[in-house]
Amino acid sequence: MTKPIYILNGPNLNLLGQREPEIYGHQTLDGIEAACAETAKTAGYEIVFHQSNIEGEIVDQIQEAGAKGCGLIINPAAYTHTSIAIHDALKSVDVPSIEIHLSQPAKRESYRRLSFVSEAVTGTISGFGADSYDLGLHALINLLKT
Ligand code: DQA
């Protein structure tokens, strides 16, 4: 059986829909999960979808994705800009990984311009709102096919 695609979400993304909608849009994380499951199913994949506000739990989920998944998509949220632990976890797994963001961090506050994650992933997609997840999923599925 094909291994699942892991989709991991960092802190405060559980509040999508009500959190700064002018930046992050009105889509909820449950809505994003449902859309991802549908896209994946059409391509013959299942997803495992997690959200955590705790850095160490995200590290555990990345390790699980490396052991049990075929690839991973991660929106590390604020940990993008701070977490060497998440960077190291991504470097230690042997599956393709895509970093995604709803907003375009490069256009925002200067402290969002640094991503510790970008150096450790296969590629990055940002700035397309909830569509960033779908674009990331398509990119990952294309990578898995090659
Ligand atoms: C975010 C961008 C981060 O800078 C921010 O801390 C988030 C969300 C995004 O999806 O646009 O929480 O990752």
Coordinates of N, CA, C and O and ligand atoms in Angstrom, one line a residue:
M1 N 0.8 -1.2 0.0 CA 0.0 0.0 0.0 C 0.9 1.3 0.0 O 1.9 1.3 0.6
T2 N 0.4 2.3 -0.7 CA 1.2 3.5 -0.8 C 1.2 4.2 0.6 O 0.2 4.3 1.3
K3 N 2.4 4.7 0.9 CA 2.5 5.4 2.2 C 1.8 6.8 2.2 O 1.7 7.4 1.1
P4 N 1.3 7.3 3.3 CA 0.6 8.6 3.2 C 1.5 9.8 3.1 O 2.7 9.7 3.4
I5 N 0.9 10.9 2.7 CA 1.6 12.2 2.7 C 1.3 12.9 4.0 O 0.1 13.0 4.4
Y6 N 2.3 13.3 4.7 CA 2.1 14.0 6.0 C 1.9 15.5 5.7 O 2.7 16.1 4.9
I7 N 0.9 16.2 6.3 CA 0.8 17.6 6.2 C 0.8 18.2 7.6 O -0.1 17.9 8.4
L8 N 1.8 18.9 7.9 CA 2.1 19.4 9.3 C 1.9 20.9 9.4 O 2.4 21.6 8.5
N9 N 1.3 21.3 10.5 CA 1.0 22.7 10.7 C 1.5 23.2 12.1 O 1.2 22.5 13.1
G10 N 2.1 24.3 12.1 CA 2.6 24.9 13.4 C 1.7 25.7 14.1 O 0.5 25.8 13.9
P11 N 2.2 26.5 15.1 CA 1.5 27.2 16.1 C 0.5 28.3 15.5 O 0.8 29.0 14.5
N12 N -0.7 28.3 16.1 CA -1.7 29.3 15.8 C -2.5 29.0 14.5 O -3.5 29.7 14.2
L13 N -2.1 28.0 13.8 CA -2.8 27.7 12.6 C -4.1 27.0 12.9 O -5.0 27.0 12.0
N14 N -4.3 26.5 14.1 CA -5.7 26.0 14.5 C -6.7 27.2 14.6 O -7.9 26.9 14.5
L15 N -6.2 28.4 14.6 CA -7.1 29.6 14.6 C -7.4 30.2 13.2 O -8.1 31.2 13.1
L16 N -7.0 29.5 12.2 CA -7.3 30.0 10.8 C -8.8 30.2 10.6 O -9.6 29.4 11.1
G17 N -9.1 31.3 10.0 CA -10.5 31.6 9.8 C -10.9 32.8 10.6 O -11.6 33.6 10.2
Q18 N -10.3 32.8 11.9 CA -10.6 33.9 12.8 C -9.3 34.7 13.0 O -9.4 35.9 13.5
R19 N -8.2 34.2 12.7 CA -6.9 34.8 13.0 C -6.5 35.7 11.9 O -6.2 35.3 10.8
E20 N -6.4 37.0 12.1 CA -6.0 38.0 11.1 C -6.4 37.6 9.7 O -5.6 37.4 8.8
P21 N -7.7 37.6 9.5 CA -8.2 37.1 8.2 C -7.7 38.0 7.0 O -7.6 37.5 5.8
E22 N -7.4 39.2 7.3 CA -6.9 40.1 6.2 C -5.5 39.6 5.7 O -5.1 39.9 4.6
I23 N -4.8 38.8 6.5 CA -3.5 38.3 6.1 C -3.7 36.8 5.7 O -3.2 36.3 4.7
Y24 N -4.4 36.0 6.5 CA -4.5 34.6 6.3 C -5.7 34.0 5.7 O -5.8 32.8 5.4
G25 N -6.7 34.9 5.4 CA -7.9 34.5 4.7 C -9.0 34.0 5.7 O -8.8 33.9 6.9
H26 N -10.1 33.5 5.1 CA -11.2 33.0 5.9 C -11.3 31.5 6.0 O -12.2 31.0 6.7
Q27 N -10.5 30.8 5.3 CA -10.6 29.4 5.3 C -10.1 28.8 6.6 O -9.1 29.3 7.2
T28 N -10.8 27.8 7.2 CA -10.4 27.2 8.4 C -9.4 26.1 8.1 O -9.3 25.6 7.0
L29 N -8.7 25.6 9.2 CA -7.8 24.5 9.0 C -8.5 23.2 8.7 O -8.0 22.4 7.9
D30 N -9.7 23.1 9.2 CA -10.5 21.9 8.9 C -10.9 21.9 7.4 O -10.9 20.9 6.7
G31 N -11.2 23.1 6.9 CA -11.5 23.2 5.5 C -10.3 22.9 4.6 O -10.4 22.2 3.5
I32 N -9.1 23.4 5.0 CA -7.9 23.1 4.3 C -7.6 21.6 4.3 O -7.3 21.0 3.3
E33 N -7.8 21.0 5.4 CA -7.6 19.5 5.5 C -8.5 18.8 4.6 O -8.1 17.9 3.9
A34 N -9.8 19.2 4.5 CA -10.7 18.5 3.7 C -10.3 18.6 2.2 O -10.4 17.7 1.4
A35 N -9.9 19.8 1.8 CA -9.5 20.1 0.4 C -8.2 19.3 0.1 O -8.1 18.7 -1.0
C36 N -7.3 19.2 1.0 CA -6.1 18.4 0.8 C -6.4 16.9 0.6 O -5.8 16.3 -0.2
A37 N -7.3 16.4 1.5 CA -7.7 15.0 1.4 C -8.3 14.7 0.1 O -8.0 13.6 -0.5
E38 N -9.1 15.6 -0.5 CA -9.7 15.4 -1.8 C -8.7 15.4 -2.9 O -8.7 14.5 -3.7
T39 N -7.8 16.4 -2.9 CA -6.7 16.4 -3.9 C -5.9 15.2 -3.9 O -5.6 14.6 -4.9
A40 N -5.5 14.8 -2.7 CA -4.6 13.6 -2.5 C -5.4 12.4 -3.0 O -4.8 11.5 -3.7
K41 N -6.6 12.2 -2.6 CA -7.4 11.0 -3.0 C -7.5 10.9 -4.5 O -7.3 9.8 -5.1
T42 N -7.7 12.0 -5.2 CA -7.8 12.0 -6.7 C -6.5 11.5 -7.3 O -6.5 10.8 -8.3
A43 N -5.4 11.8 -6.6 CA -4.1 11.3 -7.1 C -3.7 9.9 -6.6 O -2.6 9.4 -6.9
G44 N -4.6 9.3 -5.7 CA -4.3 8.0 -5.2 C -3.5 8.0 -3.9 O -2.9 7.0 -3.6
Y45 N -3.5 9.1 -3.2 CA -2.8 9.1 -1.9 C -3.7 9.4 -0.7 O -4.8 10.0 -0.9
E46 N -3.3 9.0 0.4 CA -4.0 9.4 1.7 C -3.1 10.4 2.4 O -1.9 10.5 2.1
I47 N -3.7 11.2 3.3 CA -3.0 12.2 4.0 C -3.1 11.9 5.5 O -4.1 11.3 6.0
V48 N -2.0 12.3 6.2 CA -2.0 12.4 7.7 C -1.9 13.9 8.0 O -0.9 14.5 7.6
F49 N -2.8 14.5 8.7 CA -2.8 15.9 8.9 C -2.7 16.2 10.3 O -3.5 15.7 11.1
H50 N -1.7 17.0 10.7 CA -1.5 17.4 12.1 C -1.3 18.9 12.3 O -0.8 19.5 11.4
Q51 N -1.8 19.4 13.4 CA -1.4 20.7 13.8 C -1.0 20.7 15.3 O -1.5 20.0 16.1
S52 N 0.1 21.4 15.6 CA 0.5 21.5 17.0 C 1.1 22.9 17.3 O 1.7 23.5 16.4
N53 N 0.9 23.3 18.5 CA 1.4 24.6 19.0 C 2.8 24.4 19.7 O 3.4 25.3 20.2
I54 N 3.2 23.1 19.7 CA 4.4 22.7 20.5 C 5.5 22.2 19.6 O 5.4 21.3 18.8
E55 N 6.7 22.9 19.7 CA 7.8 22.6 18.8 C 8.2 21.2 18.8 O 8.4 20.6 17.7
G56 N 8.4 20.6 20.0 CA 8.8 19.2 20.1 C 7.9 18.2 19.4 O 8.3 17.2 18.9
E57 N 6.6 18.5 19.5 CA 5.6 17.6 18.9 C 5.8 17.7 17.3 O 5.6 16.7 16.7
I58 N 6.1 18.8 16.8 CA 6.3 19.0 15.4 C 7.5 18.2 14.9 O 7.5 17.5 13.9
V59 N 8.6 18.2 15.8 CA 9.8 17.4 15.5 C 9.4 15.9 15.5 O 9.8 15.2 14.5
D60 N 8.6 15.5 16.5 CA 8.2 14.1 16.5 C 7.4 13.8 15.2 O 7.5 12.7 14.6
Q61 N 6.5 14.7 14.8 CA 5.7 14.4 13.6 C 6.5 14.3 12.3 O 6.3 13.6 11.4
I62 N 7.6 15.2 12.2 CA 8.5 15.1 11.1 C 9.2 13.7 11.1 O 9.3 13.1 10.0
Q63 N 9.7 13.3 12.2 CA 10.3 12.0 12.3 C 9.4 10.9 11.9 O 9.8 10.0 11.2
E64 N 8.1 11.0 12.3 CA 7.1 10.0 12.0 C 6.9 10.0 10.5 O 6.8 8.9 9.8
A65 N 6.8 11.2 9.9 CA 6.6 11.3 8.4 C 7.8 10.6 7.7 O 7.6 10.0 6.7
G66 N 9.0 10.8 8.2 CA 10.2 10.1 7.6 C 10.1 8.6 7.7 O 10.5 7.9 6.8
A67 N 9.5 8.1 8.8 CA 9.5 6.7 9.0 C 8.3 6.0 8.3 O 8.3 4.9 7.8
K68 N 7.1 6.7 8.3 CA 5.9 6.1 7.8 C 5.3 6.8 6.6 O 4.3 6.2 6.1
G69 N 5.8 7.9 6.2 CA 5.2 8.6 5.0 C 6.0 8.6 3.8 O 7.2 8.1 3.8
C70 N 5.4 9.0 2.7 CA 6.2 9.1 1.4 C 6.7 10.5 1.1 O 7.5 10.7 0.2
G71 N 6.2 11.5 1.9 CA 6.7 12.9 1.7 C 5.9 13.7 2.7 O 5.0 13.3 3.3
L72 N 6.3 15.0 2.8 CA 5.7 15.9 3.7 C 5.6 17.3 3.3 O 6.4 17.8 2.5
I73 N 4.5 17.9 3.7 CA 4.3 19.3 3.5 C 4.2 20.0 4.9 O 3.6 19.4 5.8
I74 N 4.9 21.1 5.1 CA 4.9 21.7 6.4 C 4.7 23.2 6.3 O 5.4 23.9 5.5
N75 N 3.7 23.7 7.1 CA 3.7 25.1 7.3 C 4.1 25.3 8.8 O 3.3 25.1 9.7
P76 N 5.4 25.6 9.0 CA 5.9 25.7 10.4 C 5.4 26.9 11.1 O 5.8 27.1 12.3
A77 N 4.7 27.8 10.4 CA 4.2 29.1 11.1 C 5.4 29.8 11.7 O 6.4 29.9 11.1
A78 N 5.2 30.4 12.9 CA 6.3 31.2 13.5 C 7.6 30.5 13.7 O 8.6 31.1 13.7
Y79 N 7.5 29.1 13.8 CA 8.7 28.4 14.0 C 9.6 28.4 12.8 O 10.8 28.1 12.9
T80 N 9.1 28.8 11.6 CA 9.8 29.0 10.4 C 11.1 29.8 10.7 O 12.2 29.6 10.2
H81 N 10.8 30.9 11.5 CA 11.8 31.9 11.7 C 12.7 31.7 12.9 O 13.5 32.6 13.2
T82 N 12.5 30.7 13.7 CA 13.2 30.5 14.9 C 13.8 29.1 15.1 O 14.7 28.9 16.0
S83 N 13.3 28.1 14.5 CA 13.5 26.7 15.0 C 14.6 25.9 14.2 O 14.4 25.4 13.1
I84 N 15.7 25.8 14.9 CA 16.8 25.0 14.4 C 16.4 23.5 14.6 O 16.8 22.6 13.8
A85 N 15.6 23.2 15.6 CA 15.2 21.8 15.9 C 14.3 21.3 14.7 O 14.5 20.2 14.3
I86 N 13.5 22.2 14.2 CA 12.6 21.7 13.0 C 13.5 21.6 11.8 O 13.4 20.7 11.0
H87 N 14.4 22.6 11.6 CA 15.4 22.5 10.5 C 16.2 21.1 10.6 O 16.2 20.4 9.5
D88 N 16.7 20.8 11.7 CA 17.5 19.6 11.9 C 16.6 18.3 11.6 O 17.1 17.4 11.0
A89 N 15.4 18.4 12.1 CA 14.5 17.2 11.9 C 14.2 17.0 10.4 O 14.2 15.9 9.9
L90 N 14.0 18.1 9.7 CA 13.7 18.0 8.2 C 14.9 17.5 7.5 O 14.8 16.7 6.6
K91 N 16.1 17.9 8.0 CA 17.3 17.4 7.3 C 17.6 15.9 7.6 O 18.3 15.2 6.9
S92 N 17.0 15.4 8.7 CA 17.3 14.0 9.1 C 16.3 13.0 8.4 O 16.5 11.8 8.6
V93 N 15.3 13.5 7.7 CA 14.4 12.5 7.1 C 14.7 12.4 5.6 O 15.1 13.4 5.0
D94 N 14.4 11.2 5.1 CA 14.8 10.9 3.7 C 13.6 10.9 2.8 O 13.4 10.0 2.0
V95 N 12.7 11.9 2.9 CA 11.5 12.0 2.0 C 11.5 13.4 1.5 O 11.9 14.3 2.2
P96 N 10.9 13.6 0.3 CA 10.8 15.0 -0.2 C 9.9 15.8 0.7 O 8.9 15.3 1.3
S97 N 10.2 17.1 0.9 CA 9.4 18.0 1.8 C 9.2 19.4 1.1 O 10.1 19.9 0.4
I98 N 8.0 19.9 1.3 CA 7.7 21.2 0.8 C 7.3 22.1 1.9 O 6.4 21.8 2.7
E99 N 7.9 23.3 2.0 CA 7.5 24.3 3.0 C 6.5 25.2 2.4 O 6.6 25.6 1.2
I100 N 5.4 25.4 3.1 CA 4.4 26.3 2.5 C 4.0 27.4 3.5 O 4.1 27.2 4.8
H101 N 3.5 28.5 3.0 CA 3.0 29.6 3.8 C 1.7 30.2 3.1 O 1.7 30.3 1.9
L102 N 0.8 30.5 3.9 CA -0.4 31.2 3.3 C 0.0 32.6 2.8 O -0.4 33.0 1.7
S103 N 0.7 33.3 3.7 CA 1.1 34.7 3.3 C 2.4 34.6 2.6 O 3.0 33.6 2.4
Q104 N 2.9 35.8 2.2 CA 4.2 35.9 1.6 C 5.2 36.5 2.6 O 5.3 37.8 2.7
P105 N 5.9 35.7 3.4 CA 6.7 36.3 4.5 C 7.7 37.4 4.0 O 8.0 38.3 4.7
A106 N 8.2 37.2 2.8 CA 9.3 38.1 2.3 C 8.7 39.6 2.2 O 9.5 40.5 2.1
K107 N 7.4 39.7 2.1 CA 6.8 41.0 1.9 C 6.3 41.6 3.3 O 5.7 42.7 3.3
R108 N 6.6 40.9 4.4 CA 6.1 41.3 5.7 C 7.2 41.8 6.6 O 8.2 42.4 6.1
E109 N 7.1 41.7 7.9 CA 8.0 42.3 8.8 C 9.4 41.6 8.5 O 9.5 40.5 8.1
S110 N 10.5 42.4 8.8 CA 11.8 41.9 8.5 C 12.2 40.6 9.2 O 12.9 39.8 8.7
Y111 N 11.6 40.4 10.5 CA 11.9 39.2 11.2 C 11.3 37.9 10.5 O 11.6 36.8 10.9
R112 N 10.4 38.1 9.6 CA 9.8 37.0 8.9 C 10.7 36.6 7.6 O 10.4 35.6 6.9
R113 N 11.7 37.4 7.3 CA 12.4 37.2 6.0 C 13.3 36.0 6.1 O 13.7 35.4 5.1
L114 N 13.7 35.6 7.4 CA 14.6 34.5 7.5 C 13.8 33.2 7.8 O 12.9 33.2 8.6
S115 N 14.1 32.2 7.0 CA 13.5 30.9 7.2 C 14.6 29.9 7.5 O 15.4 29.7 6.6
F116 N 14.5 29.3 8.7 CA 15.5 28.2 8.9 C 15.1 26.9 8.2 O 15.8 26.0 8.1
V117 N 13.8 26.9 7.8 CA 13.2 25.7 7.2 C 13.6 25.6 5.7 O 13.9 24.5 5.2
S118 N 13.7 26.8 5.0 CA 13.9 26.7 3.5 C 15.2 26.0 3.2 O 15.2 25.3 2.1
E119 N 16.2 26.1 4.0 CA 17.5 25.4 3.7 C 17.3 23.9 3.8 O 18.2 23.2 3.3
A120 N 16.3 23.4 4.4 CA 16.2 22.0 4.7 C 15.1 21.2 3.9 O 15.0 20.0 4.1
V121 N 14.4 22.0 3.1 CA 13.3 21.4 2.3 C 13.6 21.3 0.8 O 14.5 22.0 0.3
T122 N 12.8 20.5 0.1 CA 13.0 20.4 -1.3 C 12.6 21.7 -2.0 O 13.3 22.2 -3.0
G123 N 11.5 22.4 -1.6 CA 11.1 23.6 -2.2 C 10.1 24.3 -1.3 O 9.6 23.8 -0.3
T124 N 9.8 25.6 -1.7 CA 8.9 26.4 -0.9 C 7.8 27.1 -1.8 O 8.1 27.5 -2.9
I125 N 6.6 27.1 -1.3 CA 5.5 27.8 -1.9 C 4.8 28.7 -0.9 O 4.5 28.3 0.2
S126 N 4.7 30.0 -1.3 CA 4.1 30.9 -0.3 C 3.3 32.0 -1.0 O 3.6 32.4 -2.2
G127 N 2.4 32.6 -0.3 CA 1.7 33.8 -0.8 C 0.4 33.6 -1.5 O -0.2 34.5 -2.0
F128 N -0.1 32.3 -1.6 CA -1.3 32.0 -2.3 C -2.5 31.7 -1.4 O -3.5 31.1 -1.8
G129 N -2.4 32.1 -0.1 CA -3.5 31.8 0.8 C -3.7 30.3 0.9 O -2.7 29.6 0.9
A130 N -4.9 29.9 1.1 CA -5.1 28.4 1.3 C -4.7 27.6 0.1 O -4.4 26.4 0.2
D131 N -4.7 28.3 -1.1 CA -4.2 27.5 -2.3 C -2.8 27.1 -2.2 O -2.3 26.2 -2.9
S132 N -2.0 27.7 -1.3 CA -0.6 27.3 -1.1 C -0.5 25.8 -0.7 O 0.4 25.1 -1.2
Y133 N -1.5 25.3 0.1 CA -1.5 23.9 0.4 C -1.7 23.0 -0.8 O -1.1 22.0 -1.0
D134 N -2.7 23.4 -1.6 CA -3.1 22.6 -2.8 C -1.9 22.7 -3.8 O -1.5 21.6 -4.4
L135 N -1.3 23.8 -4.0 CA -0.1 23.9 -4.9 C 1.0 23.1 -4.4 O 1.7 22.4 -5.1
G136 N 1.3 23.1 -3.0 CA 2.3 22.3 -2.4 C 2.1 20.8 -2.6 O 3.0 20.1 -2.9
L137 N 0.8 20.4 -2.5 CA 0.4 19.0 -2.6 C 0.7 18.6 -4.1 O 1.2 17.5 -4.3
H138 N 0.2 19.4 -5.0 CA 0.5 19.0 -6.4 C 2.0 18.9 -6.7 O 2.4 18.0 -7.4
A139 N 2.8 19.9 -6.2 CA 4.2 19.8 -6.4 C 4.8 18.6 -5.8 O 5.6 17.9 -6.5
L140 N 4.4 18.2 -4.6 CA 4.9 17.0 -4.0 C 4.5 15.7 -4.8 O 5.3 14.8 -5.0
I141 N 3.2 15.7 -5.2 CA 2.7 14.5 -5.9 C 3.5 14.4 -7.2 O 3.9 13.3 -7.6
N142 N 3.8 15.5 -7.9 CA 4.6 15.4 -9.1 C 6.0 14.9 -8.8 O 6.6 14.1 -9.6
L143 N 6.6 15.3 -7.7 CA 7.9 14.9 -7.3 C 7.9 13.3 -7.1 O 8.8 12.6 -7.4
L144 N 6.8 12.9 -6.4 CA 6.7 11.5 -6.1 C 6.6 10.6 -7.3 O 7.0 9.4 -7.3
K145 N 6.0 11.2 -8.4 CA 5.8 10.4 -9.6 C 7.1 10.2 -10.4 O 7.3 9.3 -11.2
T146 N 8.1 11.1 -10.1 CA 9.3 11.1 -10.9 C 10.4 10.2 -10.2 O 10.4 10.0 -9.1
Ligands
DQA1 C1 2.8 31.7 8.1 C2 3.8 32.9 8.1 C3 4.5 33.0 9.4 O1 5.4 34.1 9.4 C4 3.5 33.2 10.6 O2 4.2 33.2 11.8 C5 2.4 32.2 10.6 C6 1.9 31.8 9.3 C7 1.9 31.7 6.9 O3 1.3 30.6 6.6 O4 1.8 32.7 6.2 O5 2.0 31.8 11.6 O6 3.5 30.5 8.2

